[in-house]
Amino acid sequence: MRTFAYARADSVERAVDAQHAQQAGAFVAGGTLLLDLVKLDVMRPQQVTDISALPMKEVAFVDDDRLRIGALVTNTDLAHHPDVRQHYPLLSQAILNGASTQIRNMASTGGNLMQRTRCPYFRDVAAACNKREPGSGCDAMQGINRMHAVLGGSEHCIAVHPSDMCVALAAIGATVTLQGPDGTRDVDFGNFHRLPGETPHQEQDITDDELIVALTLAPPLAPQGAAYVKLRDRASYEFALAAAGAMISLDGDMIGEARLALGGVATKPWRCAEAEEILRGQPAETATFERAAEAALADAQPLEHNAFKVPLARQAIVRALRDATRDAKEGHA
Amino acid sequence: MNEMTDPTVIGQRTPRVDGEYKLTGRAGYTGELHVEDMLYGYPVPATIAHGVLTSLDVDAARGMPGVVDILHHRRVPKLYRSPNSMGHGDQVSEIRLPFEDERIHYHGQYVALVVAETFDQARAAAHAVVARYRQEDDARPSLLLTDAEGDLLEEEGDSRGDPDAAFERAAVTLDETYCIEAESHLQMEMHATLAEWRGKRLIVHESTQGVVYQRNALARTFDLPQEDVEVISHYIGSGFGNKLFMWPHAIATAAAAQLVGRPVKTVLPRQQDMLTAGNRPASRQRIRLGAERDGTLTSIRHDSTTETSTVDRYVDSCGGATPSAYACDNVAISQRILPVNHGTPCPMRAPGEVSGVYALEAAIDELAIALAMDPVELRLHNYAQHDPQSGLPWSSKQLDKCLRSAADRFGWSQRDPGIGAMRDGDEIIGYGMASATWSAGRQPCEARVELRADGSVFAACGTQDIGTGTYTIVAQTAAELTGVPVERVDVKLGESSLPAGPLSGGSMTTATTLPAVAAAVRDAVDALKEIVTKPEGAFAGVDPDALQVRDGGLASEDKHISFAELLAMHDVASVNGKGQAAPGGEQEEYSFRSFGAHFVEVRWDPGISRLRVSRVVSSIDVGRAINPLAARNQVEGAIVMGIGMGILEKLEYDPRDARLMNSNASDYRVAVHADMPEVVDVELLDYPDFRFNEFGARGIGEIGLTGVGPAIANAVHHATGKRFRTLPITVDKLVEALG
Ligand SMILES: Cc1cc2nc3c(=O)[nH]c(=O)nc-3n(C[C@H](O)[C@H](O)[C@H](O)COP(=O)(O)OP(=O)(O)OC[C@H]3O[C@@H](n4cnc5c(N)ncnc54)[C@H](O)[C@@H]3O)c2cc1C
């Protein structure tokens, strides 16, 4: 850990200005990620701007049925918010499947969007990592890559995006609102996280001096069933080996609308558009789910230790679709 | 021996006497201590596992705020290696001294120790030390990644009969290899040392399982008379074996304090704790069994290899329990060690035997299946009525009762032995069981007791309470023998200047310490009797032997006077008693061991490849449990640890360069609350073993862990039909085998 200057921002504008004026600055919200990585010497901010007192803590519907979530809403508050539980149960389930109660109490929505990979070579400054030090190489490629991505990787980086919340967001659809020195802009959630390609260090579509102020969800599917299935080594306090978030609306025994996203297997929160296409208008039964699962993993590129993630992710998908269908029949029909 | 047949305090569920201190934060752990003028140490760990330190630039770090000094291989006071003898009580965990030379043997080895005014300054400067290395590319990787055989240790072998010939002749044979990945102790409280020199005297606060051993080893290392070193450890946040013997951080810290002339405290950060302060080494064990068709075992061979580091020769003896496990005429065990470029391993809860019991008990399960026999029946069929290795009778062995009682409570008779035959919704249910066993040992011990005029009793012993409840059982012992309530007993442990007590290890503390405390109580009572039966005394003319100890006082036929009153009457502040105890002739007459049985239910959801342990039912035979509350807690905790060993825990070393890649409590997975089985049902059988000591207690810290791993593996086989012979059985292996 290196020493850094610390200042608490009292307005969004001043937070952005302070950050704009800095070379190596960082915002801190809940601090569950930043402080961890600073102690490991992976992140080395010289100036930390504390945004935790800013008024970005509201959850409310805006105009057309879209739920707007302030960037500082904690994971705990979001997961238990009545509107989230009622209209976006997948989001609630996904969040509650992540981390621990203590961490969720601190973790913010914005911080979760900015969450960084758990790749051990990223977190170890003595290892080669293109994400941490562009051009240094990737020790994971030939190393211990049991936890790494089978989808969306490049020869430069195969680090998994670890968030559970973001899997639900990928399925639901959302807009990220950013405020920079020159005003605000909106980024579609699907484009917010980037594939590593040749620039794995550029993880999100955001500049150093932009602040996430809010997230606006797409209108809820209705009626719907939802299920988040997270498969992992231990039952809690553990990142996913494979996770699937599914939303289903039924039309009799046929699937109406379907949404599917994956976590734990890809370099960014992974929406399975092709699989969704396969599901729509088909009977809500195992054979359909299995076809969707096949399609979702068709492009998987396993490495030495993570080939098991391909069948495991298929299982997560089939189970999530099954449970979402049951939920649609029982809960919301 | 004064057999304690009807105790009133011993054997009672007794809340910890130090519980209030721990709950309110008044129990000062080493890392929390502060002395005047104290500095902070922070080690700089090597980032390679194998090679040479080619340059070390400390200039920038030396100039940082608060930095007082930086120790490294060119700046370190003269140190000596400890003779490292168990017999002479100066065993250390790692024989190599810190900063001996430029050679790097394992990831995390200290290359420097920064000393600064504050913790943050020391840590910041440690990051600013620039070390350059020449990494050598032939690092020795984990045992499980090589075919290397290792060095055979003649002294660890043991045999009877002719197991090879019997194996050749056997009607049914089994020849399989079982492995366990390296594990971390991941004890709650990280290693910590606070070293202070007062003139030529060295005072060290350390989180240790052995104040006396560390005192002796420090005296050797710094060439001091033993009397000039004191090691103190009042509260310890567990150790599981990795705090038994001194590690290099303690030497480095004491050396730093000597160099700068001020007290220095070093608390290892979790990463360094996991890198440098011990692990359970990976093991590879080949088991060969031969049996007749009726299940009679005719041959057992158990050949083990475990890892050591390249700087020490740690032996995790896996075969220890095997020769005594079953009535079988032909048995042989052997042990090899293989040096690898990992931090030096050390004992970890039930060291060696827990690994050995896994291999043996998993193999016995496989044999039962090959014989189409119930695995409980097979074990009872080969029941060792006496110790087949020594030929001696057991002091007390209730394994058959454990097996039957646990089977009964578990519902083993309802088992459908067919693979995957038991279902519940999405889940397949698997049943498995295994026996547990751990040696019962005792060491020599001394203790001191005072009866005081304020009515209290004081008891002292140079052992320590590592969180298991030693303070409480010492208090119970003094209370039992004096009739003074437990709350009025003051116990002092954890100082090397106290009468020499044992290591907190090997499940020996209870059986070792309590008899010495009892002897000291009796000695103190005798001292009091001597005073009060003098002509001017309160019991003048009474035969001392006729005086009874009762309700915190002495009683003759016609009166009872409390210790406090007696002492006041004679204007005496306290009487003092000394006691010592040691194992004796009983060791030649009996074999001593503890036993148990674990029955495990796992649930396997093949649709999502999810395995969990849903029920554990255990019966444990350790003689008498002095404090059943704490004893049960030991077994429950051991079961949790066994779940870790069975399905979760593994130190992950990079196969290319032997660097440890999961040295944190997130990526190294111990079981969390959500992994707990719905049912953990522990029964402590109550058969006091008076042949072992007057309390009838053997020891309970470790036995609960033995047998959990194989019971899980056996249950997984029942559920899935797949025999996993390497622990832990993780999701990737399950998917690859069954997906
Ligand atoms: C042990 C552990 C286990 C975990 N397990 C899981 C899990 O299973 N699943 C899961 O999904 N997550 C898990 N997490 C991650 C956790 O969800 C994140 O750490 C958390 O969401 C980050 O939020 P924060 O507010 O604490 O972020 P901070 O640490 O405050 O910030 C994180 C990053 O985001 C930036 N940032 C914060 N707010 C903004 C903003 N408004 N605009 C722009 N940038 C911003 C910061 O500069 C920093 O770079 C785990 C974390 C830990 C430590």
Short mmCIF file of C-alpha atoms in Angstrom, two decimals, chain B residues 72-271:
data_model
loop_
_atom_site.label_atom_id
_atom_site.label_comp_id
_atom_site.label_asym_id
_atom_site.label_seq_id
_atom_site.Cartn_x
_atom_site.Cartn_y
_atom_site.Cartn_z
CA HIS B 72 18.58 -8.08 4.99
CA HIS B 73 21.34 -10.59 4.26
CA ARG B 74 24.07 -7.96 4.50
CA ARG B 75 22.64 -6.26 7.55
CA VAL B 76 21.73 -8.69 10.27
CA PRO B 77 23.23 -9.39 13.72
CA LYS B 78 25.06 -12.67 14.27
CA LEU B 79 22.55 -15.50 14.57
CA TYR B 80 22.99 -19.22 15.15
CA ARG B 81 20.91 -22.10 13.90
CA SER B 82 18.93 -23.88 16.59
CA PRO B 83 20.03 -27.49 17.17
CA ASN B 84 16.42 -28.22 16.25
CA SER B 85 15.90 -31.06 18.65
CA MET B 86 12.51 -32.29 19.76
CA GLY B 87 14.10 -34.06 22.72
CA HIS B 88 15.87 -30.95 23.91
CA GLY B 89 12.87 -28.75 23.33
CA ASP B 90 14.43 -26.40 20.79
CA GLN B 91 12.78 -27.64 17.63
CA VAL B 92 12.04 -24.92 15.09
CA SER B 93 9.71 -24.86 12.10
CA GLU B 94 12.39 -23.87 9.63
CA ILE B 95 16.03 -24.54 10.30
CA ARG B 96 17.28 -21.94 7.84
CA LEU B 97 17.79 -18.56 9.50
CA PRO B 98 16.25 -15.47 7.95
CA PHE B 99 18.65 -13.57 5.66
CA GLU B 100 21.26 -16.36 5.69
CA ASP B 101 22.24 -15.79 2.08
CA GLU B 102 20.95 -14.77 -1.36
CA ARG B 103 19.49 -18.14 -2.26
CA ILE B 104 15.68 -18.13 -2.71
CA HIS B 105 14.00 -21.45 -1.88
CA TYR B 106 10.33 -20.56 -1.93
CA HIS B 107 7.87 -17.85 -2.83
CA GLY B 108 7.54 -15.44 0.06
CA GLN B 109 10.91 -16.15 1.69
CA TYR B 110 11.91 -12.95 3.46
CA VAL B 111 14.53 -10.89 1.66
CA ALA B 112 14.27 -7.92 4.04
CA LEU B 113 12.46 -6.63 7.09
CA VAL B 114 11.58 -2.94 7.15
CA VAL B 115 11.41 -1.32 10.58
CA ALA B 116 9.50 1.93 10.89
CA GLU B 117 7.68 4.14 13.37
CA THR B 118 4.21 3.11 12.21
CA PHE B 119 2.71 0.06 10.58
CA ASP B 120 1.70 2.03 7.49
CA GLN B 121 5.17 3.48 7.07
CA ALA B 122 6.75 0.06 7.37
CA ARG B 123 4.35 -1.40 4.81
CA ALA B 124 4.77 1.49 2.36
CA ALA B 125 8.55 1.23 2.58
CA ALA B 126 8.43 -2.55 2.17
CA HIS B 127 6.73 -1.99 -1.19
CA ALA B 128 9.51 0.42 -2.12
CA VAL B 129 12.34 -2.06 -1.56
CA VAL B 130 13.53 -3.15 -5.00
CA ALA B 131 14.65 -6.77 -5.19
CA ARG B 132 16.01 -8.28 -8.38
CA TYR B 133 16.29 -11.99 -8.90
CA ARG B 134 17.74 -14.52 -11.26
CA GLN B 135 14.93 -16.98 -11.47
CA GLU B 136 15.95 -20.54 -12.21
CA ASP B 137 13.53 -22.47 -14.31
CA ASP B 138 13.84 -25.88 -12.71
CA ALA B 139 11.67 -25.09 -9.69
CA ARG B 140 10.42 -28.29 -8.06
CA PRO B 141 6.63 -28.26 -8.35
CA SER B 142 4.02 -29.93 -6.21
CA LEU B 143 4.44 -33.63 -5.50
CA LEU B 144 1.18 -34.26 -7.31
CA LEU B 145 2.58 -32.91 -10.57
CA THR B 146 5.59 -35.21 -10.71
CA ASP B 147 6.47 -38.89 -10.61
CA ALA B 148 9.49 -38.14 -8.45
CA GLU B 149 9.76 -40.71 -5.69
CA GLY B 150 11.47 -38.75 -2.93
CA ASP B 151 13.84 -39.96 -0.24
CA LEU B 152 12.95 -43.10 1.68
CA LEU B 153 13.10 -42.65 5.46
CA GLU B 154 14.24 -45.91 7.05
CA GLU B 155 13.34 -44.73 10.54
CA GLU B 156 9.72 -44.17 9.57
CA GLY B 157 9.14 -47.72 8.32
CA ASP B 158 7.35 -50.40 10.26
CA SER B 159 6.30 -53.93 9.41
CA ARG B 160 5.13 -57.30 10.60
CA GLY B 161 4.65 -60.59 8.80
CA ASP B 162 5.14 -60.79 5.05
CA PRO B 163 2.63 -58.47 3.39
CA ASP B 164 3.95 -59.00 -0.14
CA ALA B 165 3.59 -62.76 -0.05
CA ALA B 166 0.17 -62.46 1.58
CA PHE B 167 -0.89 -59.99 -1.11
CA GLU B 168 0.15 -62.47 -3.82
CA ARG B 169 -1.91 -65.19 -2.22
CA ALA B 170 -4.97 -63.08 -1.40
CA ALA B 171 -8.31 -63.95 -2.97
CA VAL B 172 -9.28 -60.30 -3.31
CA THR B 173 -6.77 -57.48 -3.70
CA LEU B 174 -6.77 -53.75 -4.05
CA ASP B 175 -3.89 -51.55 -5.19
CA GLU B 176 -4.72 -47.87 -5.44
CA THR B 177 -3.08 -44.49 -4.96
CA TYR B 178 -4.68 -41.71 -2.96
CA CYS B 179 -3.62 -38.07 -2.96
CA ILE B 180 -4.40 -34.93 -1.01
CA GLU B 181 -3.53 -31.45 -2.18
CA ALA B 182 -1.53 -29.15 0.09
CA GLU B 183 -3.65 -27.26 2.60
CA SER B 184 -3.27 -24.06 4.56
CA HIS B 185 -3.97 -23.78 8.29
CA LEU B 186 -5.69 -20.44 7.71
CA GLN B 187 -5.90 -19.91 11.44
CA MET B 188 -7.83 -16.81 12.47
CA GLU B 189 -4.99 -14.96 14.14
CA MET B 190 -1.99 -14.30 11.97
CA HIS B 191 1.50 -14.96 13.29
CA ALA B 192 2.85 -12.07 15.32
CA THR B 193 5.98 -11.29 17.31
CA LEU B 194 6.73 -8.40 19.65
CA ALA B 195 10.40 -8.48 20.68
CA GLU B 196 11.97 -6.30 23.31
CA TRP B 197 15.53 -6.32 24.67
CA ARG B 198 15.99 -5.23 28.26
CA GLY B 199 19.72 -5.05 28.53
CA LYS B 200 20.87 -8.54 27.68
CA ARG B 201 17.46 -10.04 28.32
CA LEU B 202 15.14 -10.81 25.44
CA ILE B 203 11.37 -10.62 26.06
CA VAL B 204 9.22 -11.90 23.24
CA HIS B 205 5.45 -11.88 22.94
CA GLU B 206 4.48 -14.42 20.32
CA SER B 207 1.34 -16.10 19.13
CA THR B 208 2.69 -19.58 19.78
CA GLN B 209 1.61 -23.08 20.70
CA GLY B 210 4.84 -23.53 22.66
CA VAL B 211 6.27 -20.78 24.86
CA VAL B 212 8.91 -23.10 26.33
CA TYR B 213 10.11 -24.41 22.98
CA GLN B 214 10.34 -20.95 21.53
CA ARG B 215 12.20 -19.68 24.62
CA ASN B 216 14.74 -22.47 24.19
CA ALA B 217 15.12 -21.95 20.46
CA LEU B 218 15.56 -18.19 20.83
CA ALA B 219 18.24 -18.75 23.47
CA ARG B 220 20.13 -20.97 21.01
CA THR B 221 19.63 -18.55 18.11
CA PHE B 222 20.86 -15.47 19.96
CA ASP B 223 23.43 -17.35 22.07
CA LEU B 224 21.78 -16.36 25.35
CA PRO B 225 21.39 -18.25 28.60
CA GLN B 226 17.92 -19.75 28.56
CA GLU B 227 17.18 -17.80 31.76
CA ASP B 228 17.63 -14.53 29.87
CA VAL B 229 14.86 -15.19 27.41
CA GLU B 230 11.16 -15.00 28.14
CA VAL B 231 8.37 -15.89 25.74
CA ILE B 232 4.82 -14.82 26.53
CA SER B 233 1.60 -15.88 24.85
CA HIS B 234 -1.51 -15.23 26.87
CA TYR B 235 -4.11 -15.45 24.10
CA ILE B 236 -3.82 -17.23 20.82
CA GLY B 237 -6.28 -17.15 17.95
CA SER B 238 -5.57 -20.81 17.14
CA GLY B 239 -2.74 -22.32 15.19
CA PHE B 240 -3.71 -25.86 14.14
CA GLY B 241 -0.03 -26.74 14.35
CA ASN B 242 1.62 -23.91 12.48
CA LYS B 243 2.46 -22.14 15.73
CA LEU B 244 4.07 -25.13 17.42
CA PHE B 245 7.63 -24.16 16.55
CA MET B 246 9.38 -20.89 15.84
CA TRP B 247 9.39 -19.44 12.33
CA PRO B 248 11.91 -17.01 10.79
CA HIS B 249 9.70 -13.93 11.29
CA ALA B 250 10.21 -14.22 15.06
CA ILE B 251 13.99 -14.37 14.69
CA ALA B 252 13.99 -11.49 12.22
CA THR B 253 11.90 -9.38 14.59
CA ALA B 254 14.08 -10.09 17.62
CA ALA B 255 17.18 -9.38 15.52
CA ALA B 256 15.67 -6.08 14.40
CA ALA B 257 14.91 -5.09 17.99
CA GLN B 258 18.49 -5.88 18.91
CA LEU B 259 19.87 -3.87 16.02
CA VAL B 260 17.81 -0.73 16.57
CA GLY B 261 17.67 -0.93 20.36
CA ARG B 262 13.90 -0.52 20.50
CA PRO B 263 11.00 -2.95 20.74
CA VAL B 264 9.73 -4.16 17.36
CA LYS B 265 6.42 -5.80 16.51
CA THR B 266 5.77 -7.74 13.33
CA VAL B 267 2.34 -9.06 12.37
CA LEU B 268 2.42 -11.15 9.23
CA PRO B 269 -0.11 -10.08 6.61
CA ARG B 270 -2.33 -12.97 5.53
CA GLN B 271 -0.51 -13.52 2.24
#
